Amino acid sequence: LLIIYVFAVVLRQLTDGDEIGKQYFSTVPVAMNSLLLHGILPENEQIVTDMGDHKWYLWPIMMFFILLCSLTIMYMLVGVLVEVVGVISASEKEGITVCYLANQLREQMENLNYNPEQPLTQYEFQKMLAENTICRILTGLGVDVVVLFDMLDMLYEDAATSGKEGLSFEEVVDIILNMRGGNSATVKDVKEQLRVTKSLINQSTQKLMERMNNEFNTLHLDIKTLKEEALKREEDEDDDDLDANEVAEVIQLRSKSKHQGTVVDDAEVE
């Protein structure tokens, strides 16, 4: 409004006495109205002028409506523009991050005498994560190296299930980028977490079952051994009882033979 007022005063003075001044800038308010409608809102000039000529208070109401709608649309367009710029910025930033990680990782692998074109084994990956330079690179990207190290067993088990001998360079870069702490959680991440949790539960259950089977087998062997020892002990005790009875019978026979005056030889005793 201040700009319109200043230019209305200037044009009123410059066109004073001219035909164009009488038509559009006869007074300062008329000059402001001409600048606003003909200069800024030419498409709405006819309806605003007609309504203002009909009743003066309809003019500010109509102008308020037009300005309010224009301002709302402007803010909507600004919001869309900011969103587009944000998406483009995030995409460019992600591309720069991927290029930086790929270049640095490839350089460090070559320094460690690893061929980036060959699949990376689990031992080689673990050895790489133990290097200070690589740890600094990954930490700078927001990657938790300890968690990544713990996840290698699961990652290489999945690769082995798929029939792969190791992870390619592209897969290694993708895994590292997905392990960044600043990543937003998606449905894919939730499904991956459920899969990992299920796999850990299955592994724990399998190990527990194997341990229980080993314990039961050991217990079964111990029980069987104790049973055999008990049976053997009973047999030995029965043999000892038989020997004691035979000795008692021999003693009785010899004692009886002495009383009767007969001699009992060993053959008869047997």
PDB file of N, CA, C and O in Angstrom, residues 133-176:
ATOM      1  N   THR A 133      40.878 -46.568   9.439  1.00  0.00           N
ATOM      2  CA  THR A 133      40.460 -45.651   8.377  1.00  0.00           C
ATOM      3  C   THR A 133      39.018 -45.923   7.964  1.00  0.00           C
ATOM      4  O   THR A 133      38.210 -45.000   7.822  1.00  0.00           O
ATOM      5  N   ILE A 134      38.690 -47.181   7.766  1.00  0.00           N
ATOM      6  CA  ILE A 134      37.328 -47.534   7.362  1.00  0.00           C
ATOM      7  C   ILE A 134      36.344 -47.241   8.476  1.00  0.00           C
ATOM      8  O   ILE A 134      35.217 -46.785   8.231  1.00  0.00           O
ATOM      9  N   CYS A 135      36.746 -47.476   9.721  1.00  0.00           N
ATOM     10  CA  CYS A 135      35.865 -47.155  10.851  1.00  0.00           C
ATOM     11  C   CYS A 135      35.554 -45.664  10.903  1.00  0.00           C
ATOM     12  O   CYS A 135      34.416 -45.259  11.166  1.00  0.00           O
ATOM     13  N   ARG A 136      36.553 -44.823  10.637  1.00  0.00           N
ATOM     14  CA  ARG A 136      36.312 -43.378  10.628  1.00  0.00           C
ATOM     15  C   ARG A 136      35.376 -42.979   9.495  1.00  0.00           C
ATOM     16  O   ARG A 136      34.501 -42.118   9.670  1.00  0.00           O
ATOM     17  N   ILE A 137      35.544 -43.593   8.330  1.00  0.00           N
ATOM     18  CA  ILE A 137      34.665 -43.292   7.193  1.00  0.00           C
ATOM     19  C   ILE A 137      33.214 -43.658   7.521  1.00  0.00           C
ATOM     20  O   ILE A 137      32.286 -42.870   7.305  1.00  0.00           O
ATOM     21  N   LEU A 138      33.014 -44.857   8.057  1.00  0.00           N
ATOM     22  CA  LEU A 138      31.656 -45.320   8.360  1.00  0.00           C
ATOM     23  C   LEU A 138      31.049 -44.520   9.500  1.00  0.00           C
ATOM     24  O   LEU A 138      29.852 -44.188   9.473  1.00  0.00           O
ATOM     25  N   THR A 139      31.847 -44.207  10.512  1.00  0.00           N
ATOM     26  CA  THR A 139      31.327 -43.415  11.628  1.00  0.00           C
ATOM     27  C   THR A 139      30.931 -42.023  11.166  1.00  0.00           C
ATOM     28  O   THR A 139      29.931 -41.449  11.637  1.00  0.00           O
ATOM     29  N   GLY A 140      31.690 -41.454  10.229  1.00  0.00           N
ATOM     30  CA  GLY A 140      31.340 -40.144   9.682  1.00  0.00           C
ATOM     31  C   GLY A 140      30.012 -40.145   8.940  1.00  0.00           C
ATOM     32  O   GLY A 140      29.351 -39.113   8.863  1.00  0.00           O
ATOM     33  N   LEU A 141      29.625 -41.292   8.417  1.00  0.00           N
ATOM     34  CA  LEU A 141      28.338 -41.411   7.723  1.00  0.00           C
ATOM     35  C   LEU A 141      27.198 -41.767   8.668  1.00  0.00           C
ATOM     36  O   LEU A 141      26.054 -41.907   8.223  1.00  0.00           O
ATOM     37  N   GLY A 142      27.501 -41.938   9.953  1.00  0.00           N
ATOM     38  CA  GLY A 142      26.460 -42.287  10.919  1.00  0.00           C
ATOM     39  C   GLY A 142      26.194 -43.764  11.035  1.00  0.00           C
ATOM     40  O   GLY A 142      25.120 -44.168  11.510  1.00  0.00           O
ATOM     41  N   VAL A 143      27.160 -44.610  10.643  1.00  0.00           N
ATOM     42  CA  VAL A 143      26.992 -46.058  10.702  1.00  0.00           C
ATOM     43  C   VAL A 143      27.565 -46.571  12.020  1.00  0.00           C
ATOM     44  O   VAL A 143      28.679 -46.194  12.408  1.00  0.00           O
ATOM     45  N   ASP A 144      26.803 -47.421  12.706  1.00  0.00           N
ATOM     46  CA  ASP A 144      27.285 -48.060  13.928  1.00  0.00           C
ATOM     47  C   ASP A 144      28.091 -49.294  13.518  1.00  0.00           C
ATOM     48  O   ASP A 144      27.539 -50.311  13.105  1.00  0.00           O
ATOM     49  N   VAL A 145      29.412 -49.206  13.640  1.00  0.00           N
ATOM     50  CA  VAL A 145      30.292 -50.275  13.161  1.00  0.00           C
ATOM     51  C   VAL A 145      30.082 -51.551  13.964  1.00  0.00           C
ATOM     52  O   VAL A 145      30.131 -52.661  13.420  1.00  0.00           O
ATOM     53  N   VAL A 146      29.838 -51.438  15.253  1.00  0.00           N
ATOM     54  CA  VAL A 146      29.650 -52.624  16.110  1.00  0.00           C
ATOM     55  C   VAL A 146      28.413 -53.399  15.682  1.00  0.00           C
ATOM     56  O   VAL A 146      28.432 -54.628  15.552  1.00  0.00           O
ATOM     57  N   VAL A 147      27.320 -52.673  15.449  1.00  0.00           N
ATOM     58  CA  VAL A 147      26.079 -53.338  15.010  1.00  0.00           C
ATOM     59  C   VAL A 147      26.283 -53.973  13.638  1.00  0.00           C
ATOM     60  O   VAL A 147      25.818 -55.100  13.390  1.00  0.00           O
ATOM     61  N   LEU A 148      26.974 -53.281  12.751  1.00  0.00           N
ATOM     62  CA  LEU A 148      27.250 -53.837  11.433  1.00  0.00           C
ATOM     63  C   LEU A 148      28.081 -55.107  11.548  1.00  0.00           C
ATOM     64  O   LEU A 148      27.837 -56.091  10.833  1.00  0.00           O
ATOM     65  N   PHE A 149      29.057 -55.112  12.438  1.00  0.00           N
ATOM     66  CA  PHE A 149      29.891 -56.292  12.634  1.00  0.00           C
ATOM     67  C   PHE A 149      29.050 -57.470  13.143  1.00  0.00           C
ATOM     68  O   PHE A 149      29.237 -58.618  12.706  1.00  0.00           O
ATOM     69  N   ASP A 150      28.125 -57.197  14.060  1.00  0.00           N
ATOM     70  CA  ASP A 150      27.268 -58.263  14.588  1.00  0.00           C
ATOM     71  C   ASP A 150      26.291 -58.784  13.544  1.00  0.00           C
ATOM     72  O   ASP A 150      25.842 -59.937  13.636  1.00  0.00           O
ATOM     73  N   MET A 151      25.945 -57.947  12.559  1.00  0.00           N
ATOM     74  CA  MET A 151      24.972 -58.356  11.543  1.00  0.00           C
ATOM     75  C   MET A 151      25.592 -59.163  10.404  1.00  0.00           C
ATOM     76  O   MET A 151      24.873 -59.682   9.562  1.00  0.00           O
ATOM     77  N   LEU A 152      26.923 -59.269  10.389  1.00  0.00           N
ATOM     78  CA  LEU A 152      27.567 -59.950   9.266  1.00  0.00           C
ATOM     79  C   LEU A 152      27.172 -61.416   9.178  1.00  0.00           C
ATOM     80  O   LEU A 152      27.004 -61.957   8.082  1.00  0.00           O
ATOM     81  N   ASP A 153      27.043 -62.079  10.328  1.00  0.00           N
ATOM     82  CA  ASP A 153      26.660 -63.498  10.303  1.00  0.00           C
ATOM     83  C   ASP A 153      25.318 -63.678   9.599  1.00  0.00           C
ATOM     84  O   ASP A 153      25.167 -64.562   8.741  1.00  0.00           O
ATOM     85  N   MET A 154      24.352 -62.828   9.940  1.00  0.00           N
ATOM     86  CA  MET A 154      23.031 -62.923   9.328  1.00  0.00           C
ATOM     87  C   MET A 154      23.096 -62.602   7.834  1.00  0.00           C
ATOM     88  O   MET A 154      22.471 -63.280   7.012  1.00  0.00           O
ATOM     89  N   LEU A 155      23.871 -61.593   7.479  1.00  0.00           N
ATOM     90  CA  LEU A 155      23.958 -61.189   6.078  1.00  0.00           C
ATOM     91  C   LEU A 155      24.582 -62.278   5.216  1.00  0.00           C
ATOM     92  O   LEU A 155      24.096 -62.577   4.117  1.00  0.00           O
ATOM     93  N   TYR A 156      25.633 -62.889   5.717  1.00  0.00           N
ATOM     94  CA  TYR A 156      26.304 -63.923   4.920  1.00  0.00           C
ATOM     95  C   TYR A 156      25.535 -65.243   4.944  1.00  0.00           C
ATOM     96  O   TYR A 156      25.657 -66.038   4.016  1.00  0.00           O
ATOM     97  N   GLU A 157      24.748 -65.483   5.961  1.00  0.00           N
ATOM     98  CA  GLU A 157      23.867 -66.650   5.941  1.00  0.00           C
ATOM     99  C   GLU A 157      22.811 -66.498   4.849  1.00  0.00           C
ATOM    100  O   GLU A 157      22.494 -67.454   4.140  1.00  0.00           O
ATOM    101  N   ASP A 158      22.271 -65.296   4.719  1.00  0.00           N
ATOM    102  CA  ASP A 158      21.299 -65.041   3.646  1.00  0.00           C
ATOM    103  C   ASP A 158      21.958 -65.189   2.279  1.00  0.00           C
ATOM    104  O   ASP A 158      21.355 -65.729   1.340  1.00  0.00           O
ATOM    105  N   ALA A 159      23.206 -64.711   2.162  1.00  0.00           N
ATOM    106  CA  ALA A 159      23.912 -64.845   0.888  1.00  0.00           C
ATOM    107  C   ALA A 159      24.172 -66.315   0.564  1.00  0.00           C
ATOM    108  O   ALA A 159      24.048 -66.743  -0.591  1.00  0.00           O
ATOM    109  N   ALA A 160      24.543 -67.093   1.596  1.00  0.00           N
ATOM    110  CA  ALA A 160      24.784 -68.524   1.374  1.00  0.00           C
ATOM    111  C   ALA A 160      23.496 -69.243   0.980  1.00  0.00           C
ATOM    112  O   ALA A 160      23.499 -70.157   0.153  1.00  0.00           O
ATOM    113  N   THR A 161      22.383 -68.815   1.581  1.00  0.00           N
ATOM    114  CA  THR A 161      21.091 -69.418   1.229  1.00  0.00           C
ATOM    115  C   THR A 161      20.744 -69.148  -0.237  1.00  0.00           C
ATOM    116  O   THR A 161      20.150 -69.992  -0.916  1.00  0.00           O
ATOM    117  N   SER A 162      21.153 -67.978  -0.724  1.00  0.00           N
ATOM    118  CA  SER A 162      20.896 -67.614  -2.123  1.00  0.00           C
ATOM    119  C   SER A 162      21.908 -68.224  -3.084  1.00  0.00           C
ATOM    120  O   SER A 162      21.810 -68.006  -4.295  1.00  0.00           O
ATOM    121  N   GLY A 163      22.877 -68.977  -2.552  1.00  0.00           N
ATOM    122  CA  GLY A 163      23.881 -69.614  -3.396  1.00  0.00           C
ATOM    123  C   GLY A 163      25.043 -68.715  -3.762  1.00  0.00           C
ATOM    124  O   GLY A 163      25.779 -69.005  -4.709  1.00  0.00           O
ATOM    125  N   LYS A 164      25.254 -67.628  -3.015  1.00  0.00           N
ATOM    126  CA  LYS A 164      26.361 -66.714  -3.293  1.00  0.00           C
ATOM    127  C   LYS A 164      27.564 -67.059  -2.422  1.00  0.00           C
ATOM    128  O   LYS A 164      27.404 -67.478  -1.275  1.00  0.00           O
ATOM    129  N   GLU A 165      28.739 -66.866  -2.983  1.00  0.00           N
ATOM    130  CA  GLU A 165      29.960 -67.121  -2.229  1.00  0.00           C
ATOM    131  C   GLU A 165      30.353 -65.943  -1.347  1.00  0.00           C
ATOM    132  O   GLU A 165      31.142 -66.086  -0.422  1.00  0.00           O
ATOM    133  N   GLY A 166      29.838 -64.784  -1.631  1.00  0.00           N
ATOM    134  CA  GLY A 166      30.153 -63.578  -0.870  1.00  0.00           C
ATOM    135  C   GLY A 166      29.275 -62.430  -1.313  1.00  0.00           C
ATOM    136  O   GLY A 166      28.287 -62.614  -2.035  1.00  0.00           O
ATOM    137  N   LEU A 167      29.612 -61.223  -0.857  1.00  0.00           N
ATOM    138  CA  LEU A 167      28.866 -60.022  -1.206  1.00  0.00           C
ATOM    139  C   LEU A 167      29.639 -59.200  -2.229  1.00  0.00           C
ATOM    140  O   LEU A 167      30.848 -59.008  -2.089  1.00  0.00           O
ATOM    141  N   SER A 168      28.929 -58.718  -3.231  1.00  0.00           N
ATOM    142  CA  SER A 168      29.571 -57.870  -4.230  1.00  0.00           C
ATOM    143  C   SER A 168      29.816 -56.473  -3.654  1.00  0.00           C
ATOM    144  O   SER A 168      29.301 -56.116  -2.587  1.00  0.00           O
ATOM    145  N   PHE A 169      30.596 -55.691  -4.378  1.00  0.00           N
ATOM    146  CA  PHE A 169      30.922 -54.342  -3.913  1.00  0.00           C
ATOM    147  C   PHE A 169      29.656 -53.488  -3.807  1.00  0.00           C
ATOM    148  O   PHE A 169      29.500 -52.721  -2.852  1.00  0.00           O
ATOM    149  N   GLU A 170      28.757 -53.609  -4.767  1.00  0.00           N
ATOM    150  CA  GLU A 170      27.518 -52.836  -4.737  1.00  0.00           C
ATOM    151  C   GLU A 170      26.661 -53.230  -3.544  1.00  0.00           C
ATOM    152  O   GLU A 170      26.041 -52.373  -2.891  1.00  0.00           O
ATOM    153  N   GLU A 171      26.612 -54.526  -3.233  1.00  0.00           N
ATOM    154  CA  GLU A 171      25.835 -54.971  -2.077  1.00  0.00           C
ATOM    155  C   GLU A 171      26.442 -54.472  -0.772  1.00  0.00           C
ATOM    156  O   GLU A 171      25.717 -54.112   0.170  1.00  0.00           O
ATOM    157  N   VAL A 172      27.762 -54.433  -0.698  1.00  0.00           N
ATOM    158  CA  VAL A 172      28.430 -53.919   0.507  1.00  0.00           C
ATOM    159  C   VAL A 172      28.090 -52.449   0.712  1.00  0.00           C
ATOM    160  O   VAL A 172      27.766 -52.016   1.829  1.00  0.00           O
ATOM    161  N   VAL A 173      28.153 -51.654  -0.360  1.00  0.00           N
ATOM    162  CA  VAL A 173      27.821 -50.229  -0.268  1.00  0.00           C
ATOM    163  C   VAL A 173      26.369 -50.051   0.151  1.00  0.00           C
ATOM    164  O   VAL A 173      26.045 -49.211   1.016  1.00  0.00           O
ATOM    165  N   ASP A 174      25.461 -50.834  -0.421  1.00  0.00           N
ATOM    166  CA  ASP A 174      24.039 -50.733  -0.082  1.00  0.00           C
ATOM    167  C   ASP A 174      23.798 -51.111   1.376  1.00  0.00           C
ATOM    168  O   ASP A 174      23.004 -50.463   2.075  1.00  0.00           O
ATOM    169  N   ILE A 175      24.474 -52.136   1.865  1.00  0.00           N
ATOM    170  CA  ILE A 175      24.319 -52.549   3.269  1.00  0.00           C
ATOM    171  C   ILE A 175      24.799 -51.444   4.202  1.00  0.00           C
ATOM    172  O   ILE A 175      24.148 -51.120   5.203  1.00  0.00           O
ATOM    173  N   ILE A 176      25.943 -50.852   3.886  1.00  0.00           N
ATOM    174  CA  ILE A 176      26.485 -49.788   4.740  1.00  0.00           C
ATOM    175  C   ILE A 176      25.545 -48.583   4.756  1.00  0.00           C
ATOM    176  O   ILE A 176      25.288 -47.994   5.822  1.00  0.00           O
TER     177      ILE A 176
END
